[in-house]
PDB file of C-alpha atoms in Angstrom:
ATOM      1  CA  UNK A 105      12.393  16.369  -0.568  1.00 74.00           C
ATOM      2  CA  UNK A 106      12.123  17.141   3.168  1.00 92.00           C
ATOM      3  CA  UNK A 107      14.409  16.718   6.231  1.00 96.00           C
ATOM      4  CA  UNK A 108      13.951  14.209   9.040  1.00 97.00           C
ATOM      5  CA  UNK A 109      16.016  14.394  12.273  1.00 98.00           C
ATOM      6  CA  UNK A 110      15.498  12.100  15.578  1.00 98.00           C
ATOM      7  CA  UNK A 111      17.218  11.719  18.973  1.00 98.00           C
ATOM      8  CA  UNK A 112      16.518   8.620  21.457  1.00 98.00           C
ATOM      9  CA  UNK A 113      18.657   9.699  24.503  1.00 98.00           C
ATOM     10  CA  UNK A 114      19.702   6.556  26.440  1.00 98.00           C
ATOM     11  CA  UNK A 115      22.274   8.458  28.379  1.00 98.00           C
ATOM     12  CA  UNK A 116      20.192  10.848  31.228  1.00 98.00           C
ATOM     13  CA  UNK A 117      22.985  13.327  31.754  1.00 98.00           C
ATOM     14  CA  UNK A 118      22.498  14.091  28.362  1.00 98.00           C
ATOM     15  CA  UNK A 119      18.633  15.181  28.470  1.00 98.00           C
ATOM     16  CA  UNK A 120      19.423  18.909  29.590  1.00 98.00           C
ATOM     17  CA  UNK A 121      21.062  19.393  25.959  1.00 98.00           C
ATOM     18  CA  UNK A 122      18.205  17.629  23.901  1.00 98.00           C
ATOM     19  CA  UNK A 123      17.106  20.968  22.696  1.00 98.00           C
ATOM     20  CA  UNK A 124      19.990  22.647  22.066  1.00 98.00           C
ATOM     21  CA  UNK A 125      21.553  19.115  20.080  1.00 98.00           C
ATOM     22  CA  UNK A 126      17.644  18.835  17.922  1.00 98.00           C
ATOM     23  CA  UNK A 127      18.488  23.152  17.173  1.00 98.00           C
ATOM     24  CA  UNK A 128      21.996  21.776  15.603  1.00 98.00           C
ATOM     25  CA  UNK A 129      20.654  18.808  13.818  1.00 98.00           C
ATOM     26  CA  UNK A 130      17.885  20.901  12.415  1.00 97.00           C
ATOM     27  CA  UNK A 131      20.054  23.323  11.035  1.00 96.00           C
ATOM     28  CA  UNK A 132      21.512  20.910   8.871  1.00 97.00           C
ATOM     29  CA  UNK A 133      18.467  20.125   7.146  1.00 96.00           C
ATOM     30  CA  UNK A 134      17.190  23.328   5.896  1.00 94.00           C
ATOM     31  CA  UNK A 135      18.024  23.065   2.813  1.00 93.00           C
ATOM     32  CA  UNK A 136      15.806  20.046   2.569  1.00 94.00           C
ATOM     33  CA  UNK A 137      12.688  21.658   3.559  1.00 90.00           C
ATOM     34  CA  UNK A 138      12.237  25.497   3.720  1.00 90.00           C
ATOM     35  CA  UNK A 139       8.416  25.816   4.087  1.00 89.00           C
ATOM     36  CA  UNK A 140       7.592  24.658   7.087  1.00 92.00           C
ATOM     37  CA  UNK A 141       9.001  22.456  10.144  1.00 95.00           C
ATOM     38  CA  UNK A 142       7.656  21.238  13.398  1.00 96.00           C
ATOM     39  CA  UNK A 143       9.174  18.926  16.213  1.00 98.00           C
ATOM     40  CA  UNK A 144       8.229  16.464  19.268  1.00 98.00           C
ATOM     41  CA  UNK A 145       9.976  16.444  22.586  1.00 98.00           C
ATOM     42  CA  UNK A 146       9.514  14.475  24.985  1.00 98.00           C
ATOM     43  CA  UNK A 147      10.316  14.826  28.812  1.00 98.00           C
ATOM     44  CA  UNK A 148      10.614  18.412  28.765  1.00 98.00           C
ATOM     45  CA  UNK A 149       8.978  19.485  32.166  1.00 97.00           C
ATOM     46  CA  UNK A 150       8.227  23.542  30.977  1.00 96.00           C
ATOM     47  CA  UNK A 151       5.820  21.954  27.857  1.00 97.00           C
ATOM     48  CA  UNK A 152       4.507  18.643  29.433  1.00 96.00           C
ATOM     49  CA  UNK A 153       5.007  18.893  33.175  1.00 96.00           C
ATOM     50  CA  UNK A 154       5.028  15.574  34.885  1.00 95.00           C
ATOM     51  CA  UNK A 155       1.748  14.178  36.049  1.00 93.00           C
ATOM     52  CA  UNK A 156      -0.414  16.594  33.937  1.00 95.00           C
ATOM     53  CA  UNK A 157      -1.984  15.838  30.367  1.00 95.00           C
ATOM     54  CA  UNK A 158      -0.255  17.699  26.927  1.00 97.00           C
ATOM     55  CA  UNK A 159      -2.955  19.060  24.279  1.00 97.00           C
ATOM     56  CA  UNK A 160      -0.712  20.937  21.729  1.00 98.00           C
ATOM     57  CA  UNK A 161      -2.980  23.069  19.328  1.00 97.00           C
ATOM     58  CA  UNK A 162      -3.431  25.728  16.414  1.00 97.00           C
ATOM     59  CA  UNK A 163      -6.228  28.275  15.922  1.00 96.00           C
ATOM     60  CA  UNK A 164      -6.184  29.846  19.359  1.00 97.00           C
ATOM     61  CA  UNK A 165      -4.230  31.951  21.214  1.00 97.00           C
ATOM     62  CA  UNK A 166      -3.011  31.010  24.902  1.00 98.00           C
ATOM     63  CA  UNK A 167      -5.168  33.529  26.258  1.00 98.00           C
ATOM     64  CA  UNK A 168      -8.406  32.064  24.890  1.00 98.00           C
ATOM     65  CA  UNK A 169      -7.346  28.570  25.709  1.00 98.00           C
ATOM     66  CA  UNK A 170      -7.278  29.537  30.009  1.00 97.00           C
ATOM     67  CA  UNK A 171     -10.032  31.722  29.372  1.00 97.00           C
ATOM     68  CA  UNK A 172     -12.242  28.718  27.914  1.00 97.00           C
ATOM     69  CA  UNK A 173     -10.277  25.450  29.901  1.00 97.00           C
ATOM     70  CA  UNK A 174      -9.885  26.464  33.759  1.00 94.00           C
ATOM     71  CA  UNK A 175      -7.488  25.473  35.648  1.00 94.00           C
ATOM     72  CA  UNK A 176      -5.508  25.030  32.456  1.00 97.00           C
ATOM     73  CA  UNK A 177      -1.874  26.517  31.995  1.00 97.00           C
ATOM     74  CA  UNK A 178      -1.403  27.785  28.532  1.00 98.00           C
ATOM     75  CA  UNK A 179       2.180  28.379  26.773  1.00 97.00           C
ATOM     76  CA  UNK A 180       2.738  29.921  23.081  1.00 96.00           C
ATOM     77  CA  UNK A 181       5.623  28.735  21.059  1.00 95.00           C
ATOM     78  CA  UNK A 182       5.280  30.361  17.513  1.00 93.00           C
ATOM     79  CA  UNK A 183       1.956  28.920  15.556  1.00 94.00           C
ATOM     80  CA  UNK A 184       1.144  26.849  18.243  1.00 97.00           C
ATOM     81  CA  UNK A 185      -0.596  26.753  21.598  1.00 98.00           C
ATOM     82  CA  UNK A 186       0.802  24.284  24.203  1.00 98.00           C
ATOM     83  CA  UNK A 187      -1.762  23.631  27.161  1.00 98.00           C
ATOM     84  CA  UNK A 188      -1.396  21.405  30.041  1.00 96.00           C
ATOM     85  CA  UNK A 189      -3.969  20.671  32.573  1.00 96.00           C
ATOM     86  CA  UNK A 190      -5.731  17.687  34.427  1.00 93.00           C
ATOM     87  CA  UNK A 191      -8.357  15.366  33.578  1.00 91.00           C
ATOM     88  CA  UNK A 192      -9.002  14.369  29.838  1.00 94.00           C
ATOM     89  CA  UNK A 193      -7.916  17.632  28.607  1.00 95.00           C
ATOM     90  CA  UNK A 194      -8.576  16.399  24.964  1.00 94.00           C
ATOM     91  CA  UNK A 195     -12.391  16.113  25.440  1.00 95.00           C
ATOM     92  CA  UNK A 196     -12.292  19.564  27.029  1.00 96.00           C
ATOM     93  CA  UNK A 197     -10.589  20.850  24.093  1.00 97.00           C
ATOM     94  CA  UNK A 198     -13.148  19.537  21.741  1.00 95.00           C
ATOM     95  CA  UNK A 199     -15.716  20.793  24.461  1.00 96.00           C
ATOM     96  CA  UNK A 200     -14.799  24.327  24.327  1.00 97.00           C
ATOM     97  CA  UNK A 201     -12.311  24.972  21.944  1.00 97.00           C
ATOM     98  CA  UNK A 202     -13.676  23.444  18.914  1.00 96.00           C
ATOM     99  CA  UNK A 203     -12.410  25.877  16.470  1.00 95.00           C
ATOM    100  CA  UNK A 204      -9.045  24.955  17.118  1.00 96.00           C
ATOM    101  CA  UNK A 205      -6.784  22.320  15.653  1.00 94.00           C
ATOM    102  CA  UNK A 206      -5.151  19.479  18.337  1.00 95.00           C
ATOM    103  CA  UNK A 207      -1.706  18.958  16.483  1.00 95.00           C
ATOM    104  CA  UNK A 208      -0.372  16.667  19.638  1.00 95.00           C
ATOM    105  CA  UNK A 209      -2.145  15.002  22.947  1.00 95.00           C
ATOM    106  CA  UNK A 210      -0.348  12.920  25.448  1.00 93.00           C
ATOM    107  CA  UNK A 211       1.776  12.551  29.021  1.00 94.00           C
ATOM    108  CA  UNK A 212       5.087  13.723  28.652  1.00 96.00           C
ATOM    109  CA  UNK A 213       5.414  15.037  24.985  1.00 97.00           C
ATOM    110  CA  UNK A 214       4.757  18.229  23.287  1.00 98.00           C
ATOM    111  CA  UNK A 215       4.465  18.764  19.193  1.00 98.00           C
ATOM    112  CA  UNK A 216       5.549  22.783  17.945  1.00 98.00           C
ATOM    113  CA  UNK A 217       4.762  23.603  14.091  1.00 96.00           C
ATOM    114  CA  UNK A 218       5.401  26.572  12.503  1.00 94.00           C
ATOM    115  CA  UNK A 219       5.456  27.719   9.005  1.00 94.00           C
ATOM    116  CA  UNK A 220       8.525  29.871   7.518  1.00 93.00           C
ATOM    117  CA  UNK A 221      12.260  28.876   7.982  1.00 94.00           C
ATOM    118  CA  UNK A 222      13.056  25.937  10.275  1.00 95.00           C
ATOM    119  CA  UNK A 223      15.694  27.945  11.841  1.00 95.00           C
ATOM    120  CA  UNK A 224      14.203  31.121  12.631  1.00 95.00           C
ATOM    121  CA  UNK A 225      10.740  28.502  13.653  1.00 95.00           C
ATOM    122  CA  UNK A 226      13.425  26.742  16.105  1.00 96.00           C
ATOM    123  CA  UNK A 227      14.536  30.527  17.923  1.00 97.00           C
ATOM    124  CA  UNK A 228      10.549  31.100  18.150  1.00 96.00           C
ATOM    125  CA  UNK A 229      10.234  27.799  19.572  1.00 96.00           C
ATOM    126  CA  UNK A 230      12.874  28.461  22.436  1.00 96.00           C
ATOM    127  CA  UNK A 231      13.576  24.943  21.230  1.00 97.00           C
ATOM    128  CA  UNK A 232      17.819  25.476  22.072  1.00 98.00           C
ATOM    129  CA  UNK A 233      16.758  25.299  26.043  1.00 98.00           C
ATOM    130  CA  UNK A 234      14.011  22.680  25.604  1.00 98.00           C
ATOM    131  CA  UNK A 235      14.904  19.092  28.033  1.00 98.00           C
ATOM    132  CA  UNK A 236      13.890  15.975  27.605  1.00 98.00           C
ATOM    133  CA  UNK A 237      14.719  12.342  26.652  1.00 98.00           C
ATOM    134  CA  UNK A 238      13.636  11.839  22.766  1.00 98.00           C
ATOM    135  CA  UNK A 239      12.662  14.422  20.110  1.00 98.00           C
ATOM    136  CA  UNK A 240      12.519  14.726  15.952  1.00 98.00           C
ATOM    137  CA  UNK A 241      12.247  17.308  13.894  1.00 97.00           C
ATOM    138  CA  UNK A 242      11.177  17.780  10.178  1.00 95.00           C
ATOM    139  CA  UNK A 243      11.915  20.468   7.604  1.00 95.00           C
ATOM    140  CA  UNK A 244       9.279  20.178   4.695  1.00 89.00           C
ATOM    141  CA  UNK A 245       9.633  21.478   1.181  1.00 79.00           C
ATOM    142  CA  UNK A 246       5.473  20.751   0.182  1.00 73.00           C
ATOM    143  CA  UNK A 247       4.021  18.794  -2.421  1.00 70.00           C
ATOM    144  CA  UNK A 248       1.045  17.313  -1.925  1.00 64.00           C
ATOM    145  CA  UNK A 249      -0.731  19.778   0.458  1.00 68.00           C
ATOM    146  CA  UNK A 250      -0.665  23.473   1.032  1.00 78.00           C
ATOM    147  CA  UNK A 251       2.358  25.356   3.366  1.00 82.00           C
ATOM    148  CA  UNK A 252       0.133  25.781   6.770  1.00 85.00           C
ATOM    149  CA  UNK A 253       0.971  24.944  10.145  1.00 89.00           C
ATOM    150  CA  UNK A 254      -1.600  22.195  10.246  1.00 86.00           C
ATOM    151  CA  UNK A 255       0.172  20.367   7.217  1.00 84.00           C
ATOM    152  CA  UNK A 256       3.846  20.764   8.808  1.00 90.00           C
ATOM    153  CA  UNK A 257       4.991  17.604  10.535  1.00 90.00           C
ATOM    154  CA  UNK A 258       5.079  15.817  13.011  1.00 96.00           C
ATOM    155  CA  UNK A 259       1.586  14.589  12.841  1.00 95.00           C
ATOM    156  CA  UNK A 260       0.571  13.691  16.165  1.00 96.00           C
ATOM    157  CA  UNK A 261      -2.997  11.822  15.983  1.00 94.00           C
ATOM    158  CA  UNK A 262      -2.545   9.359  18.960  1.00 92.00           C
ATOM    159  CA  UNK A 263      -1.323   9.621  22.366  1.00 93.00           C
ATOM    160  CA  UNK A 264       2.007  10.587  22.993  1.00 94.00           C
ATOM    161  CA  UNK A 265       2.223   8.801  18.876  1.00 96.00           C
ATOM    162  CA  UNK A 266       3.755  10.866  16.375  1.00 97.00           C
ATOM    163  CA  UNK A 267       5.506  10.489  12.476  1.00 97.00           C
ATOM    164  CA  UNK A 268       7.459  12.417  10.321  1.00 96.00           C
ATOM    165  CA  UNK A 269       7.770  11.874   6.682  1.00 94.00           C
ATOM    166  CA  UNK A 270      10.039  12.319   3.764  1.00 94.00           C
ATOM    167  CA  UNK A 271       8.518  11.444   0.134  1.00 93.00           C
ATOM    168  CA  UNK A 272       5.135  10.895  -0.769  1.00 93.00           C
ATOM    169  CA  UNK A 273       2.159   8.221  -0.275  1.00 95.00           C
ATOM    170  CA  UNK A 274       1.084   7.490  -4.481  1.00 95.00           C
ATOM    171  CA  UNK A 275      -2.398   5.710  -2.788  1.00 97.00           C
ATOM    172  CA  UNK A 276      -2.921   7.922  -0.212  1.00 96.00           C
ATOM    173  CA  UNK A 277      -6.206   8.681  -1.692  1.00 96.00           C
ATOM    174  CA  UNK A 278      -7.698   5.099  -1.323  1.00 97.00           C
ATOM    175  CA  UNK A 279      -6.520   4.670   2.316  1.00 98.00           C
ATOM    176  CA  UNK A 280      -7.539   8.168   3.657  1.00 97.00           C
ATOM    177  CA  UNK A 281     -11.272   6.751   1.908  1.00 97.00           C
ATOM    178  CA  UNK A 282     -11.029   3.223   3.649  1.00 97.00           C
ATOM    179  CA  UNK A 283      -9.711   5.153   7.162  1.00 97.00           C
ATOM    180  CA  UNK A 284     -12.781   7.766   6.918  1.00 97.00           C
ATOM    181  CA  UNK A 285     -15.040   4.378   6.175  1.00 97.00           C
ATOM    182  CA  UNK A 286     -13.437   2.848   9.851  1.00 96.00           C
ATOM    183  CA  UNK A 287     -14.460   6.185  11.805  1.00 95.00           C
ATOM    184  CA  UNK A 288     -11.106   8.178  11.385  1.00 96.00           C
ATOM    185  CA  UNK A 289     -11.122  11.670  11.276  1.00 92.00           C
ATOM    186  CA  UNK A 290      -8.697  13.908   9.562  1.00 92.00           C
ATOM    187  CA  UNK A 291      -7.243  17.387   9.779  1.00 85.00           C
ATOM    188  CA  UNK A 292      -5.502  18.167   6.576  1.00 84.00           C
ATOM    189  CA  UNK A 293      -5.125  16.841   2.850  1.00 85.00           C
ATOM    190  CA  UNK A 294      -1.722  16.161   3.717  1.00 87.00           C
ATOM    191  CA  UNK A 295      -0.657  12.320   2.464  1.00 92.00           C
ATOM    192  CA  UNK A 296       1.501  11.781   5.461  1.00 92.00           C
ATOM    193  CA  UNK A 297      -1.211  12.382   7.605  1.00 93.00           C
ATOM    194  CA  UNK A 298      -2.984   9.549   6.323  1.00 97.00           C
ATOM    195  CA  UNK A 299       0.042   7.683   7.090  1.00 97.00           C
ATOM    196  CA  UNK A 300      -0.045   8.771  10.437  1.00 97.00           C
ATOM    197  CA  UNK A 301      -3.727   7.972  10.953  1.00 97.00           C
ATOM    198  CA  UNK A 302      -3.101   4.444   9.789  1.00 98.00           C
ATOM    199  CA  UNK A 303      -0.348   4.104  12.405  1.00 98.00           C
ATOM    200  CA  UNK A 304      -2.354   5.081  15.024  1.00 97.00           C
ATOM    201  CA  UNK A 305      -5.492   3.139  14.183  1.00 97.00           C
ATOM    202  CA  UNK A 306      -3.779  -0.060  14.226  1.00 97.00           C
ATOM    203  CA  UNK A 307      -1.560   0.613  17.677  1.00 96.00           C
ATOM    204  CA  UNK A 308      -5.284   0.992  18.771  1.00 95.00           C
ATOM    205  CA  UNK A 309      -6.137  -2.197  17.203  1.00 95.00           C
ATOM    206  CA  UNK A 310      -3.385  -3.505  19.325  1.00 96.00           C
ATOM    207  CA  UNK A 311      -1.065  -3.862  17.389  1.00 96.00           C
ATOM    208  CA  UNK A 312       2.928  -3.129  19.121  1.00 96.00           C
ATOM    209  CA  UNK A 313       4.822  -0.059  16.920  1.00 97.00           C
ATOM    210  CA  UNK A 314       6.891  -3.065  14.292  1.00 97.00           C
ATOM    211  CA  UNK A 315       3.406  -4.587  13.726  1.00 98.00           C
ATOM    212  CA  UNK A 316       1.749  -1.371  12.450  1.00 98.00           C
ATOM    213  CA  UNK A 317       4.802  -0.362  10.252  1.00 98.00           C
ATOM    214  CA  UNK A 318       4.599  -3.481   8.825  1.00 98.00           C
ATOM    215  CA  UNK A 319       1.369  -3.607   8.071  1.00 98.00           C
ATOM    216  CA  UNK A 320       2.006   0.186   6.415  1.00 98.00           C
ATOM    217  CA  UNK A 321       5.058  -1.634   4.455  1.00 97.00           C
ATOM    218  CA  UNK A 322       2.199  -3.982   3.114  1.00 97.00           C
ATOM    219  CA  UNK A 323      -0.378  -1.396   2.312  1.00 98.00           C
ATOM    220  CA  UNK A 324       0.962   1.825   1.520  1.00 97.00           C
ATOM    221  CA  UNK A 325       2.359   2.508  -1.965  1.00 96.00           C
ATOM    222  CA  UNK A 326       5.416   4.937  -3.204  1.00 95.00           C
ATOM    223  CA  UNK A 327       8.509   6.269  -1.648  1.00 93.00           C
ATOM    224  CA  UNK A 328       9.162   7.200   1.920  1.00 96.00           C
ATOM    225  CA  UNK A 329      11.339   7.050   4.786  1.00 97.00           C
ATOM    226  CA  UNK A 330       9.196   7.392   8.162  1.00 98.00           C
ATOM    227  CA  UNK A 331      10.375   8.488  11.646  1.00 98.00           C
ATOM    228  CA  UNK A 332       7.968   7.375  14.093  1.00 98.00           C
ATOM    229  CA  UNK A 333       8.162   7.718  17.925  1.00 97.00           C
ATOM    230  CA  UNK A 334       6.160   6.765  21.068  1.00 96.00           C
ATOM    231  CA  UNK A 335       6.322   8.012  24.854  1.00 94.00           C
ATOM    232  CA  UNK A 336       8.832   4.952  25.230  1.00 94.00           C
ATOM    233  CA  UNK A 337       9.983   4.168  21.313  1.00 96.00           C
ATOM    234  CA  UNK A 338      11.829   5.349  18.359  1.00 97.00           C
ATOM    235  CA  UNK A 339      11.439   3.543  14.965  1.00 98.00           C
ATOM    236  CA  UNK A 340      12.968   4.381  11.162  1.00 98.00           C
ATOM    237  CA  UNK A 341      11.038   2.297   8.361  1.00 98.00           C
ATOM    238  CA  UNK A 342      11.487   2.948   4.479  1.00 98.00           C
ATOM    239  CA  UNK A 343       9.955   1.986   1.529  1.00 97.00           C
ATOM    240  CA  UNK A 344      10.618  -1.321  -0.991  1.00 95.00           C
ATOM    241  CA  UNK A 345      13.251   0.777  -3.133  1.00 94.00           C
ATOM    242  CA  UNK A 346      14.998   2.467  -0.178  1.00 94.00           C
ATOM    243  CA  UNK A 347      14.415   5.429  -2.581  1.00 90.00           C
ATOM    244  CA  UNK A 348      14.496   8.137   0.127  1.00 94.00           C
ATOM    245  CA  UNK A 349      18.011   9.171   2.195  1.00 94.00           C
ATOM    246  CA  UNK A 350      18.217   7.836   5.707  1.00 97.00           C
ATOM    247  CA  UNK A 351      20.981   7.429   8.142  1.00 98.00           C
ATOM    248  CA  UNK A 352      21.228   6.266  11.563  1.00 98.00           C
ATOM    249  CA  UNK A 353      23.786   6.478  14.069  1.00 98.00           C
ATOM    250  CA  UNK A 354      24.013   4.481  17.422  1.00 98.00           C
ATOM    251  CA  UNK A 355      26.204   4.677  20.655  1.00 98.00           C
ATOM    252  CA  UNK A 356      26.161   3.500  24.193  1.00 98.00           C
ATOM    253  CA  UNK A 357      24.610   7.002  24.912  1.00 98.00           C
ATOM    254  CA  UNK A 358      22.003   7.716  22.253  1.00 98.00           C
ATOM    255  CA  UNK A 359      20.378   6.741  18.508  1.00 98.00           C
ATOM    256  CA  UNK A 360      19.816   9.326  16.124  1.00 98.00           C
ATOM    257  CA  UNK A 361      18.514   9.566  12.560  1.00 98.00           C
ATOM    258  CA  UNK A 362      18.727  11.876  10.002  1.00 98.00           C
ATOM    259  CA  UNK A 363      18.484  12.286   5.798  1.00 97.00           C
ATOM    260  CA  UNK A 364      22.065  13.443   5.867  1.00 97.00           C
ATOM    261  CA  UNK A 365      24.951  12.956   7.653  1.00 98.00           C
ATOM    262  CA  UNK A 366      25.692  16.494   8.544  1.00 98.00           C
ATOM    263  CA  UNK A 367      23.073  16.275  11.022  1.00 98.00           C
ATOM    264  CA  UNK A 368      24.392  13.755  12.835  1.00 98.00           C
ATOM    265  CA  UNK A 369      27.630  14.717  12.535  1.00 98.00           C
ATOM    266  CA  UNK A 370      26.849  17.713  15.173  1.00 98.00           C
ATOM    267  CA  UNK A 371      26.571  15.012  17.776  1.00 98.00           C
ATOM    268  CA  UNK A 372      28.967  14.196  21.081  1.00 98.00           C
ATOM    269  CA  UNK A 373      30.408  11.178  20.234  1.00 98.00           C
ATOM    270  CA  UNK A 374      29.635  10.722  16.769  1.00 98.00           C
ATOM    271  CA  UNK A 375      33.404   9.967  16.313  1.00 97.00           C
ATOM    272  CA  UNK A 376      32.389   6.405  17.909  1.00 96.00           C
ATOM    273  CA  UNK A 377      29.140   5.606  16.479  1.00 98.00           C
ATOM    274  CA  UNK A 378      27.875   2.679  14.652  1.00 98.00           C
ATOM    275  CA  UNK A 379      26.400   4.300  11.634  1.00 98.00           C
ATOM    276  CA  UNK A 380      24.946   2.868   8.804  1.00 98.00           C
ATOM    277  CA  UNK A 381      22.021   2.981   6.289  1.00 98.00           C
ATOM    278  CA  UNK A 382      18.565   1.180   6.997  1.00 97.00           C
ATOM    279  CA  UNK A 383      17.606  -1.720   4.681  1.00 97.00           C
ATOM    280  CA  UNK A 384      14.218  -1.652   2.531  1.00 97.00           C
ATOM    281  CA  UNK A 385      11.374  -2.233   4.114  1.00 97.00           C
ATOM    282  CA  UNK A 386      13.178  -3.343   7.539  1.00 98.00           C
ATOM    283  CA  UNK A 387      11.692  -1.933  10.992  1.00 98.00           C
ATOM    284  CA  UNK A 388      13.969  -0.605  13.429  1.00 98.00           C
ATOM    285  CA  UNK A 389      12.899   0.119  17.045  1.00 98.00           C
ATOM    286  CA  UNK A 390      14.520   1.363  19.856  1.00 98.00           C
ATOM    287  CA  UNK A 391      12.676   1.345  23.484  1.00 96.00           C
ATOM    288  CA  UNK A 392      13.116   3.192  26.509  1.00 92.00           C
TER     289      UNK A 392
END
């Protein structure tokens, strides 16, 4: 049992209160998952300043990070280091920082993870001022890995690409095997990593976002309901069974998704939205 919340802004004088709206809806999900929680925004120009390149990362402080990338700016936000610089900052991470952990990469989109209680993660976060046009969050109560930042979602493993997960991969196993066979690296034991890796190998196969969660639909086995986002998408897919809670809301000024409806109840508007649960094994995308 974890909790999933999303926000695709389509209204812009709503952006300065994306932070302060994903603090609310994460509130509401505690319950769900105490270890551990993380988020993704998107558009927020403190953490991913336009025109410069995002590397979000664990294992080093932000001093080390300038020290070792220069001309880097460095910003701490709980567990994780948020650095934003020019060039392919990625490669220069792996260059010098190769002890540390790249949780997030990409133009316009930061990932934060944290271990401990989502709310108290959220203050450390500053996550209540945070702008932007489209962010999730994810409380997670573990099972298949240990409690560790690097094993909180979202797991970010391709540009600006990230997924959140509640429920659990049963073959996870066989396709983190046939992934590793392909090239694909991982970072954790975590199932929903895996999940995320196959996502993001098969955008880069060229597949479009409804493709690759099809394709998932086909492959992966057991019970999930997956939030996935891009720097100009927002998609909700769940498994054969529908097993695991999912709601989504839409107006003329924003979709959001959540596991319960508390956490979209905390929405302007909500009063007015189209609401409903999605269907087994149907992809739903929303684009910028």
């Amino acid at each position: 049992m974890c909790g999933i919340v999303g926000l695709h802004l389509r209204e812009p004088s709503l952006e300065p209160r994306l932070g302060e709206l994903l603090t609310a809806m994460l509130g509401q999900v505690v319950e769900r998952g105490p270890d551990s929680a993380g988020v993704a925004v998107y558009g927020d120009p403190r953490l991913s300043p336009p025109g410069r390149t995002v590397v979000s990362l664990l294992g080093v402080t932000p001093a080390e990070a300038e020290a070792a990338l220069p001309g880097a700016v460095a910003l701490a936000a709980d567990a994780t280091t948020v650095v934003h610089g020019t060039g392919d900052l990625p490669a220069a991470v792996a260059k010098a920082l190769p002890q540390a952990t790249v949780i997030g990469s990409g133009n316009g989109m930061a990932v934060l993870k944290g271990t401990g209680n989502p709310v108290r993660l959220a203050e450390s976060f500053g996550l209540a001022s945070v702008t932007g046009w489209q962010g999730m969050g994810h409380t997670r109560m573990a099972t298949e890995s240990a409690v560790t930042p690097e094993g909180a979602h979202p797991f970010s493993v391709g540009p600006g690409q990230c997924l959140v997960h509640n429920g659990s991969f049963a073959n996870h196993a066989t396709v983190r095997r046939e992934l590793r066979a392909q090239g694909v690296e991982f970072d954790s034991e975590n199932d929903s990593e895996v999940g995320a890796r196959f996502v993001a190998h098969q955008l880069a196969q060229g597949a479009d976002l409804e493709k690759a969660l099809k394709l998932l639909c086909e492959r992966f086995d057991g019970f999930y309901t997956l939030l996935v986002s891009t720097g100009d998408s927002f998609a909700v897919v769940r498994d054969a069974i529908a097993c695991k809670p999912a709601l989504i809301a839409e107006t003329d000024a924003w979709v959001a998704m959540a596991s319960e409806y508390r956490a979209l109840d905390v929405l302007p508007g909500i009063e007015n939205a189209r609401i409903f649960e999605p269907e087994p094994e149907e992809v739903y995308v929303w684009r910028r």
